[in-house]
Amino acid sequence: MNRERILNDLKLVIAPYTENKAMLNTISDDTDLICDLKINSANLIDIVIEAESRYHIEIDADVIEKMTRVGNAIDIIIQKTNQAA
Amino acid sequence: MRRVVVTGLGVVSPNGSNIPDFLNAIQNGVSGIKFVPHYEEFKFNCQVSGVPEFEWDDLKNYINETSLYGLKAKGIGLGIKAALDAWTDAGNEIVNEETLWETGCIFGSSVADMDFIKSSTSKVDAKESRKLGSRVVEQLMSSGVTAYISGRLGLGNKVISNSSACATGTQAILMGYEYIKHGMAKRMLVGSSENIDTYVFATFDSMRVLSRKFNDQPEKASRPMSITSGGFVPGSGAGALIIEDLDFALARGAKIYAEILGGSTNSGGQRNGGTMTAPSGIGVVRCIQDALVDANIDAGEIDLISGHLTATMADKFEIENWIKALGRSGEDFPVVNSLKSMIGHCLSAAGSIETVASVLQIAHQFVHPNINLEDPNPGIIDLITENNLPVTMVSKEINLVAKANFGFGDINCCLIISKYNK
């Protein structure tokens, strides 16, 4: 899985959950989902659900806690898709 | 005791989804009852309903995009629209940073959306509960509509969700009034919403209490006090009012529609003829009389009764109870109308939408018509005369309105609303 492709996917997945649409185009590995994109922490699970469905993976609850930054999220998705494959 | 005035109104009614349209509709006797093809397919006895114009996109300017995304429970959507319209109608801004500690919210509902519940429970049954996500609980909980409204506006005083069937709306208003009257809050956003979907509709249809003989003439289907009435017509919608401490309202230069003088809510206890589905006359009479005492007015001063009057066999019984409670009958009886003739019975939302109509009749000094009353029940005419049942709009001085609703569970609620006099 290509990191850049996942990043572009994530921009679409995240879009409905942030009011900070302008920042979406500039997100990078270091962007914090809650602090920078102001995503309601409860909604992180909705982003996980969309990612799960998009990549046909399952992300465990204890892993979700580590998804604080865009980079972590991409790492986890790559790891899980590799496992699935 | 503090005086409590109405300073803002909002409505999503089957015959008008904003205050100007609603005012125009109730002045001209415009029906909001429509044939629902879907209900014919489902073989319902009643195939008409009060359906307000509402699209989710209507809320784009009301709540932020992230909040709107994933919001599916329609009862919540209707409530948000009416509530925020009332808020801005009262001359308020939607503030984003501060908590408004002096302002609270009491908003009622029954069930927000059975379709949404079904889509959620179906995922569980399909063993896909992990796909439910974070937005289901807040829409299933009975306090969902109140939570959305108070969160949007930053309301920091009492935030309460109530439910008492058809008395829900009037009860919400009464409770808000009481908090302000006793100095516990300066301002309250009060109201209620109801979303009649297929499943809610079916439960009433199965009770055989709905209008079924006018499916081909929807606008004629809701016929309170008519001899040809054969049941009520369910409707969806929401009504909301901003009520506030008179001094608080005057200090901010608010326009004042009317004053709430008092009210009462009780239950007949499902004794003395009262049951789960029918009120006890004794309870109803006490409720109305207690409201008069609370408002410190004489029964002779009531100019208009905005009745519950759903278009069932109970209409005559309701009139008899008003006669006992007020000690007035014949020509001496006040003018009576039922908004349900135009919009049907909006259940939880009935009390709030009908109170909005009552306030508008005071503010604009008129009595809205009873439509579909070309053939009034002779038993009712004998009691209060035809003169007290206007079928076209009447322009007249309206100083005091008694607004009552009676709900399943033998719950009664009556409000006394007055023209605002300095």
Coordinates of C-alpha atoms in Angstrom, one line a residue:
Chain A
M1 CA 0.0 0.0 0.0
N2 CA 1.2 3.4 -1.0
R3 CA 1.3 6.0 1.9
E4 CA 0.4 8.8 -0.4
R5 CA -2.7 7.0 -1.7
I6 CA -3.8 6.2 1.8
L7 CA -3.2 9.9 2.8
N8 CA -5.4 11.0 -0.1
D9 CA -8.1 8.4 0.9
L10 CA -7.9 9.6 4.5
K11 CA -8.6 13.2 3.4
L12 CA -11.9 12.1 2.0
V13 CA -12.7 9.9 5.0
I14 CA -11.9 12.6 7.5
A15 CA -13.6 15.5 5.6
P16 CA -17.1 15.0 7.1
Y17 CA -15.7 15.0 10.6
T18 CA -13.8 18.3 10.6
E19 CA -14.9 21.8 10.3
N20 CA -11.3 22.7 9.4
K21 CA -11.7 21.9 5.7
A22 CA -8.9 24.2 4.6
M23 CA -6.4 22.3 6.7
L24 CA -7.4 19.0 5.1
N25 CA -5.3 19.8 2.0
T26 CA -2.2 20.4 4.0
I27 CA -2.3 17.4 6.3
S28 CA 0.8 15.3 6.8
D29 CA 2.0 12.5 9.0
D30 CA 2.4 15.0 11.9
T31 CA -1.2 16.4 11.8
D32 CA -3.0 15.6 15.0
L33 CA -6.5 14.5 14.4
I34 CA -8.0 16.0 17.6
C35 CA -5.7 19.0 18.3
D36 CA -5.2 20.2 14.7
L37 CA -8.2 19.0 12.8
K38 CA -10.5 19.5 15.9
I39 CA -12.2 16.2 15.3
N40 CA -14.5 15.2 18.2
S41 CA -12.7 12.3 19.9
A42 CA -15.9 10.2 19.9
N43 CA -16.0 10.5 16.1
L44 CA -12.6 8.9 15.7
I45 CA -14.4 5.6 15.8
D46 CA -16.5 6.6 12.8
I47 CA -13.4 7.3 10.9
V48 CA -12.0 3.9 11.9
I49 CA -15.3 2.3 10.7
E50 CA -15.0 4.0 7.3
A51 CA -11.4 3.0 7.0
E52 CA -12.2 -0.6 8.0
S53 CA -14.9 -0.8 5.3
R54 CA -12.7 0.9 2.7
Y55 CA -9.7 -1.4 3.2
H56 CA -11.5 -4.5 4.3
I57 CA -9.7 -4.7 7.6
E58 CA -10.5 -4.7 11.3
I59 CA -8.8 -2.3 13.7
D60 CA -8.9 -3.3 17.4
A61 CA -9.9 -0.9 20.2
D62 CA -6.4 -0.8 21.7
V63 CA -4.9 0.1 18.4
I64 CA -7.4 2.9 17.9
E65 CA -6.0 4.6 21.0
K66 CA -2.7 5.0 19.1
M67 CA -4.3 6.7 16.1
T68 CA -3.7 10.2 17.3
R69 CA -1.9 11.5 14.2
V70 CA -2.4 11.0 10.5
G71 CA 1.0 9.2 10.3
N72 CA -0.1 6.6 13.0
A73 CA -3.4 6.0 11.1
I74 CA -1.5 5.3 7.9
D75 CA 0.9 3.0 9.7
I76 CA -2.0 1.0 11.2
I77 CA -3.8 0.8 7.9
I78 CA -0.7 -0.5 6.1
Q79 CA 0.0 -3.0 8.9
K80 CA -3.6 -4.3 8.9
T81 CA -3.9 -4.6 5.1
N82 CA -0.6 -6.5 5.0
Q83 CA -1.9 -8.9 7.7
A84 CA -5.2 -9.2 5.7
A85 CA -3.2 -10.0 2.6
Chain B
M1 CA -42.8 35.8 41.6
R2 CA -41.4 36.8 38.3
R3 CA -43.5 37.6 35.3
V4 CA -42.9 35.4 32.3
V5 CA -43.2 36.6 28.7
V6 CA -43.0 35.0 25.2
T7 CA -40.3 36.6 23.1
G8 CA -39.6 34.2 20.3
L9 CA -41.5 31.6 18.2
G10 CA -40.4 28.8 15.9
V11 CA -42.5 26.2 14.1
V12 CA -42.3 23.4 11.7
S13 CA -45.9 22.6 11.0
P14 CA -47.6 20.6 8.3
N15 CA -49.1 23.8 7.1
G16 CA -46.1 26.1 7.4
S17 CA -42.4 25.5 8.2
N18 CA -41.7 29.0 9.4
I19 CA -43.7 31.6 11.4
P20 CA -44.9 33.9 8.5
D21 CA -46.1 30.9 6.5
F22 CA -47.7 29.3 9.5
L23 CA -49.5 32.6 10.5
N24 CA -50.8 33.0 7.0
A25 CA -51.9 29.3 6.9
I26 CA -53.8 29.4 10.2
Q27 CA -55.5 32.7 9.3
N28 CA -56.7 31.3 6.0
G29 CA -57.6 27.8 7.1
V30 CA -54.9 26.1 5.1
S31 CA -54.7 22.3 5.6
G32 CA -51.4 20.5 5.8
I33 CA -52.9 17.1 5.6
K34 CA -51.7 15.0 2.6
F35 CA -52.3 11.6 1.2
V36 CA -49.3 9.3 1.8
P37 CA -49.1 6.7 -1.0
H38 CA -46.8 4.6 1.1
Y39 CA -49.6 4.1 3.7
E40 CA -51.9 2.7 1.0
E41 CA -49.2 0.1 0.1
F42 CA -49.0 -0.8 3.8
K43 CA -52.8 -1.3 3.9
F44 CA -53.3 1.2 6.7
N45 CA -56.9 2.2 7.4
C46 CA -55.8 5.8 7.5
Q47 CA -53.7 6.9 4.6
V48 CA -53.3 10.6 5.3
S49 CA -51.0 12.5 7.6
G50 CA -49.8 16.0 8.6
V51 CA -46.5 16.2 6.7
P52 CA -44.4 19.3 7.2
E53 CA -42.0 20.5 4.5
F54 CA -38.5 19.6 5.8
E55 CA -35.3 18.7 4.1
W56 CA -32.1 17.9 6.0
D57 CA -30.4 20.6 3.9
D58 CA -32.6 23.1 5.7
L59 CA -30.4 22.6 8.7
K60 CA -27.2 23.7 6.9
N61 CA -27.4 27.1 8.4
Y62 CA -28.5 25.9 11.8
I63 CA -25.9 23.4 13.0
N64 CA -22.3 22.8 11.8
E65 CA -21.5 20.4 9.0
T66 CA -19.9 17.8 11.2
S67 CA -22.9 17.7 13.4
L68 CA -25.3 17.5 10.5
Y69 CA -23.3 14.7 8.9
G70 CA -24.6 11.5 10.4
L71 CA -27.8 13.1 11.9
K72 CA -30.6 10.9 10.7
A73 CA -33.3 11.0 13.4
K74 CA -35.9 13.2 11.9
G75 CA -37.6 14.2 15.2
I76 CA -34.4 15.7 16.3
G77 CA -34.0 17.6 13.0
L78 CA -37.5 19.1 13.2
G79 CA -36.9 20.1 16.8
I80 CA -33.6 21.8 16.0
K81 CA -35.2 23.8 13.2
A82 CA -38.1 25.1 15.4
A83 CA -35.9 25.7 18.4
L84 CA -33.2 27.7 16.5
D85 CA -35.9 29.7 14.6
A86 CA -37.4 30.7 18.0
W87 CA -34.0 31.6 19.3
T88 CA -33.2 34.0 16.4
D89 CA -36.8 35.2 16.3
A90 CA -36.3 36.4 19.9
G91 CA -33.4 38.6 18.6
N92 CA -30.6 36.3 19.9
E93 CA -27.4 35.5 18.3
I94 CA -26.0 31.9 18.2
V95 CA -22.9 32.3 20.3
N96 CA -20.0 29.9 19.9
E97 CA -17.8 30.4 23.0
E98 CA -19.8 31.2 26.1
T99 CA -22.1 29.1 28.2
L100 CA -25.4 30.9 28.9
W101 CA -25.9 30.0 32.5
E102 CA -29.1 32.0 32.8
T103 CA -30.8 30.1 29.9
G104 CA -32.1 26.6 29.9
C105 CA -34.1 24.3 27.7
I106 CA -37.0 21.9 28.2
F107 CA -37.8 20.1 25.0
G108 CA -40.1 17.1 24.7
S109 CA -40.5 14.2 22.3
S110 CA -41.8 10.7 22.0
V111 CA -39.5 8.7 19.8
A112 CA -37.2 10.5 17.5
D113 CA -37.2 8.1 14.5
M114 CA -38.3 4.5 14.3
D115 CA -36.6 4.1 10.8
F116 CA -33.3 5.1 12.4
I117 CA -33.9 2.7 15.2
K118 CA -34.6 0.0 12.7
S119 CA -31.5 0.7 10.7
S120 CA -29.4 0.5 13.9
T121 CA -31.0 -2.7 15.3
S122 CA -30.7 -4.3 11.9
K123 CA -26.9 -3.9 12.0
V124 CA -26.9 -5.6 15.4
D125 CA -29.0 -8.4 14.2
A126 CA -26.7 -8.8 11.2
K127 CA -23.8 -9.1 13.7
E128 CA -22.4 -5.9 12.4
S129 CA -22.7 -3.8 15.6
R130 CA -19.1 -2.6 15.2
K131 CA -20.4 -0.5 12.2
L132 CA -22.9 1.4 14.4
G133 CA -20.4 4.1 15.2
S134 CA -20.5 7.0 17.6
R135 CA -23.6 8.8 16.4
V136 CA -26.4 6.3 17.3
V137 CA -26.7 6.7 21.1
E138 CA -27.2 10.5 20.9
Q139 CA -30.1 10.0 18.4
L140 CA -31.7 7.1 20.3
M141 CA -31.7 8.7 23.7
S142 CA -34.9 10.5 24.5
S143 CA -32.9 13.6 25.4
G144 CA -31.3 13.7 21.9
V145 CA -33.2 16.6 20.6
T146 CA -32.6 18.7 23.8
A147 CA -28.9 17.8 23.7
Y148 CA -28.5 19.0 20.1
I149 CA -30.4 22.2 20.8
S150 CA -28.7 23.1 24.1
G151 CA -25.3 22.2 22.7
R152 CA -25.7 24.4 19.7
L153 CA -26.7 27.4 21.7
G154 CA -24.5 26.8 24.8
L155 CA -27.4 26.7 27.2
G156 CA -26.2 26.3 30.8
N157 CA -29.3 26.4 33.0
K158 CA -31.7 23.5 33.4
V159 CA -31.6 21.2 30.4
I160 CA -34.5 18.7 30.6
S161 CA -36.2 16.4 28.2
N162 CA -39.8 15.5 28.9
S163 CA -42.3 13.0 27.6
S164 CA -46.0 12.7 28.4
A165 CA -47.6 11.7 25.1
C166 CA -50.0 14.4 23.8
A167 CA -49.4 16.6 26.8
T168 CA -45.6 16.8 26.2
G169 CA -45.5 20.2 24.5
T170 CA -47.7 22.1 26.9
Q171 CA -45.9 20.5 29.8
A172 CA -42.5 21.6 28.5
I173 CA -43.7 25.1 28.3
L174 CA -45.3 25.0 31.8
M175 CA -42.1 23.7 33.3
G176 CA -40.0 26.4 31.7
Y177 CA -42.5 29.0 32.9
E178 CA -42.4 27.7 36.4
Y179 CA -38.6 27.8 36.6
I180 CA -38.6 31.4 35.4
K181 CA -41.5 32.4 37.7
H182 CA -39.6 31.1 40.7
G183 CA -36.4 32.9 39.7
M184 CA -34.5 29.7 38.9
A185 CA -33.8 30.7 35.3
K186 CA -34.0 34.0 33.3
R187 CA -34.8 32.5 30.0
M188 CA -35.9 29.1 28.7
L189 CA -36.2 27.6 25.3
V190 CA -39.2 25.3 25.5
G191 CA -41.0 23.2 23.0
S192 CA -41.4 19.7 21.5
S193 CA -41.1 17.7 18.4
E194 CA -42.8 14.6 16.8
N195 CA -41.8 12.5 13.8
I196 CA -44.6 10.3 12.7
D197 CA -42.9 7.6 10.6
T198 CA -44.5 4.4 9.2
Y199 CA -44.0 2.4 12.3
V200 CA -45.4 5.0 14.8
F201 CA -48.3 5.6 12.4
A202 CA -49.0 1.8 12.2
T203 CA -49.4 1.5 16.0
F204 CA -52.1 4.2 16.1
D205 CA -53.7 2.8 13.0
S206 CA -54.0 -0.6 14.6
M207 CA -55.8 0.9 17.5
R208 CA -58.6 2.0 15.0
V209 CA -58.5 5.5 16.4
L210 CA -57.5 7.2 13.1
S211 CA -59.6 8.9 10.4
R212 CA -60.2 6.5 7.6
K213 CA -63.1 7.7 5.5
F214 CA -61.4 10.7 3.9
N215 CA -58.3 9.1 2.3
D216 CA -59.4 10.5 -1.1
Q217 CA -59.9 14.0 0.4
P218 CA -56.9 14.5 2.7
E219 CA -57.7 18.1 3.5
K220 CA -61.1 17.0 4.8
A221 CA -59.8 14.2 6.9
S222 CA -59.2 16.0 10.2
R223 CA -62.6 17.0 11.5
P224 CA -62.6 18.0 15.2
M225 CA -66.1 18.5 16.7
S226 CA -67.7 17.4 13.4
I227 CA -70.5 14.8 13.3
T228 CA -68.6 13.0 10.6
S229 CA -65.3 12.9 12.4
G230 CA -64.1 9.4 12.7
G231 CA -60.7 9.5 14.3
F232 CA -57.7 11.7 14.3
V233 CA -55.0 12.3 11.7
P234 CA -51.4 11.9 12.9
G235 CA -49.0 14.7 12.1
S236 CA -45.3 15.5 12.4
G237 CA -43.7 18.7 13.3
A238 CA -42.2 20.8 16.1
G239 CA -42.9 24.0 17.9
A240 CA -40.7 26.1 20.1
L241 CA -40.9 29.3 22.2
I242 CA -38.4 31.5 23.9
I243 CA -39.9 32.5 27.3
E244 CA -38.2 34.8 29.7
D245 CA -38.3 36.8 32.8
L246 CA -40.1 40.1 32.0
D247 CA -37.3 42.3 33.4
F248 CA -34.6 40.3 31.5
A249 CA -36.6 40.7 28.3
L250 CA -37.1 44.4 28.8
A251 CA -33.5 44.9 29.6
R252 CA -32.4 43.5 26.3
G253 CA -35.2 45.4 24.4
A254 CA -36.9 42.2 23.3
K255 CA -40.2 42.3 21.4
I256 CA -42.9 40.7 23.5
Y257 CA -45.6 38.5 21.9
A258 CA -47.6 37.6 25.0
E259 CA -47.4 36.7 28.7
I260 CA -47.8 33.3 30.3
L261 CA -50.0 33.9 33.4
G262 CA -50.1 30.4 34.7
G263 CA -50.9 26.8 34.2
S264 CA -51.3 23.4 35.6
T265 CA -50.5 19.8 34.9
N266 CA -51.9 16.8 36.7
S267 CA -53.2 13.3 36.1
G268 CA -56.5 11.8 36.8
G269 CA -54.5 8.8 38.1
Q270 CA -56.3 6.5 35.7
R271 CA -59.2 6.4 38.1
N272 CA -62.8 7.8 37.9
G273 CA -63.1 6.9 34.2
G274 CA -59.5 7.8 33.4
T275 CA -57.5 5.0 31.7
M276 CA -54.3 4.6 29.8
T277 CA -56.0 6.1 26.8
A278 CA -58.8 8.3 28.1
P279 CA -58.8 11.2 30.6
S280 CA -60.8 11.3 33.8
G281 CA -63.2 14.2 33.6
I282 CA -62.5 15.0 37.2
G283 CA -58.8 15.3 36.5
V284 CA -59.3 17.5 33.4
V285 CA -61.7 19.8 35.3
R286 CA -59.2 20.1 38.2
C287 CA -56.4 20.8 35.8
I288 CA -58.2 23.7 34.1
Q289 CA -59.4 25.1 37.4
D290 CA -55.9 24.9 38.9
A291 CA -54.5 26.7 35.9
L292 CA -57.0 29.5 36.4
V293 CA -56.1 29.8 40.1
D294 CA -52.4 29.8 39.2
A295 CA -53.0 32.6 36.7
N296 CA -55.2 34.4 39.2
I297 CA -57.9 35.0 36.7
D298 CA -61.6 34.4 36.6
A299 CA -63.1 31.8 34.3
G300 CA -65.3 34.6 32.8
E301 CA -62.2 36.3 31.4
I302 CA -61.2 33.5 29.0
D303 CA -61.7 34.8 25.4
L304 CA -60.6 31.7 23.5
I305 CA -60.1 28.0 24.2
S306 CA -57.5 26.3 22.1
G307 CA -58.7 22.8 22.7
H308 CA -57.1 19.4 22.5
L309 CA -60.1 18.3 20.3
T310 CA -58.5 15.6 18.2
A311 CA -61.6 14.6 16.1
T312 CA -62.6 11.5 18.0
M313 CA -65.6 10.6 20.2
A314 CA -63.8 12.4 23.0
D315 CA -64.4 15.9 21.6
K316 CA -67.8 16.2 23.2
F317 CA -66.6 14.9 26.5
E318 CA -63.8 17.5 26.4
I319 CA -66.3 20.3 25.8
E320 CA -68.4 19.0 28.7
N321 CA -65.3 19.2 30.9
W322 CA -64.5 22.8 29.8
I323 CA -68.1 23.7 30.7
K324 CA -67.7 22.2 34.2
A325 CA -64.3 23.8 34.7
L326 CA -65.3 27.3 33.6
G327 CA -68.9 27.3 34.8
R328 CA -69.8 28.7 31.4
S329 CA -72.0 27.3 28.6
G330 CA -74.3 28.3 25.7
E331 CA -73.7 31.7 24.3
D332 CA -71.6 32.5 27.4
F333 CA -69.0 29.9 26.5
P334 CA -65.7 31.2 25.0
V335 CA -64.9 30.8 21.3
V336 CA -63.3 27.4 20.7
N337 CA -60.9 26.3 18.0
S338 CA -58.8 23.2 17.2
L339 CA -55.7 23.7 15.2
K340 CA -55.8 19.9 14.5
S341 CA -58.5 20.6 11.9
M342 CA -55.6 22.0 9.7
I343 CA -52.5 20.0 10.8
G344 CA -53.9 16.9 12.4
H345 CA -52.7 15.6 15.8
C346 CA -49.0 16.2 16.1
L347 CA -48.9 14.1 19.4
S348 CA -45.8 15.2 21.4
A349 CA -45.5 18.3 19.2
A350 CA -49.2 19.2 19.4
G351 CA -48.9 21.3 22.6
S352 CA -46.0 23.4 21.4
I353 CA -47.3 24.0 17.8
E354 CA -50.8 24.8 19.2
T355 CA -49.3 27.2 21.8
V356 CA -47.4 29.0 19.1
A357 CA -50.7 29.4 17.3
S358 CA -52.3 30.6 20.5
V359 CA -49.6 33.2 21.0
L360 CA -49.9 34.3 17.4
Q361 CA -53.7 34.8 17.8
I362 CA -53.0 37.0 20.8
A363 CA -50.3 38.9 19.1
H364 CA -52.3 39.5 16.0
Q365 CA -55.8 39.6 17.6
F366 CA -57.7 37.0 15.7
V367 CA -59.3 33.6 16.1
H368 CA -58.2 31.0 13.5
P369 CA -61.0 29.0 11.8
N370 CA -62.0 25.5 12.5
I371 CA -61.9 23.9 9.1
N372 CA -64.0 20.9 8.2
L373 CA -66.7 22.0 10.7
E374 CA -69.5 22.5 8.2
D375 CA -71.4 19.7 10.0
P376 CA -70.7 20.2 13.7
N377 CA -71.8 17.6 16.2
P378 CA -75.3 18.7 17.3
G379 CA -74.5 17.5 20.8
I380 CA -71.7 20.1 21.0
I381 CA -73.9 22.8 19.4
D382 CA -76.5 22.2 22.1
L383 CA -73.9 22.8 24.7
I384 CA -72.0 25.9 23.4
T385 CA -73.9 27.1 20.3
E386 CA -72.6 27.4 16.8
N387 CA -71.5 31.0 17.4
N388 CA -68.6 29.8 19.5
L389 CA -67.2 27.6 16.7
P390 CA -65.9 29.9 14.0
V391 CA -65.4 28.4 10.6
T392 CA -63.7 31.4 9.1
M393 CA -61.1 33.7 10.7
V394 CA -62.6 36.1 13.2
S395 CA -60.8 39.4 14.0
K396 CA -61.5 40.2 17.6
E397 CA -60.0 41.3 20.9
I398 CA -58.2 38.3 22.4
N399 CA -56.8 39.0 25.8
L400 CA -56.8 35.5 27.4
V401 CA -56.4 32.1 25.9
A402 CA -56.7 28.8 27.7
K403 CA -54.6 26.1 25.9
A404 CA -54.9 22.5 27.0
N405 CA -53.8 19.1 26.0
F406 CA -54.7 15.7 27.4
G407 CA -52.4 12.7 26.8
F408 CA -52.2 9.0 27.1
G409 CA -51.5 8.0 30.7
D410 CA -54.3 10.3 31.8
I411 CA -51.9 13.3 31.8
N412 CA -53.5 16.8 31.6
C413 CA -51.9 20.2 31.0
C414 CA -53.4 23.6 30.7
L415 CA -51.7 27.0 30.1
I416 CA -53.2 30.4 30.5
I417 CA -51.7 32.9 28.1
S418 CA -52.4 36.6 28.0
K419 CA -51.9 39.6 25.9
Y420 CA -48.9 41.5 27.4
N421 CA -50.0 44.5 29.3
K422 CA -47.4 46.8 30.8

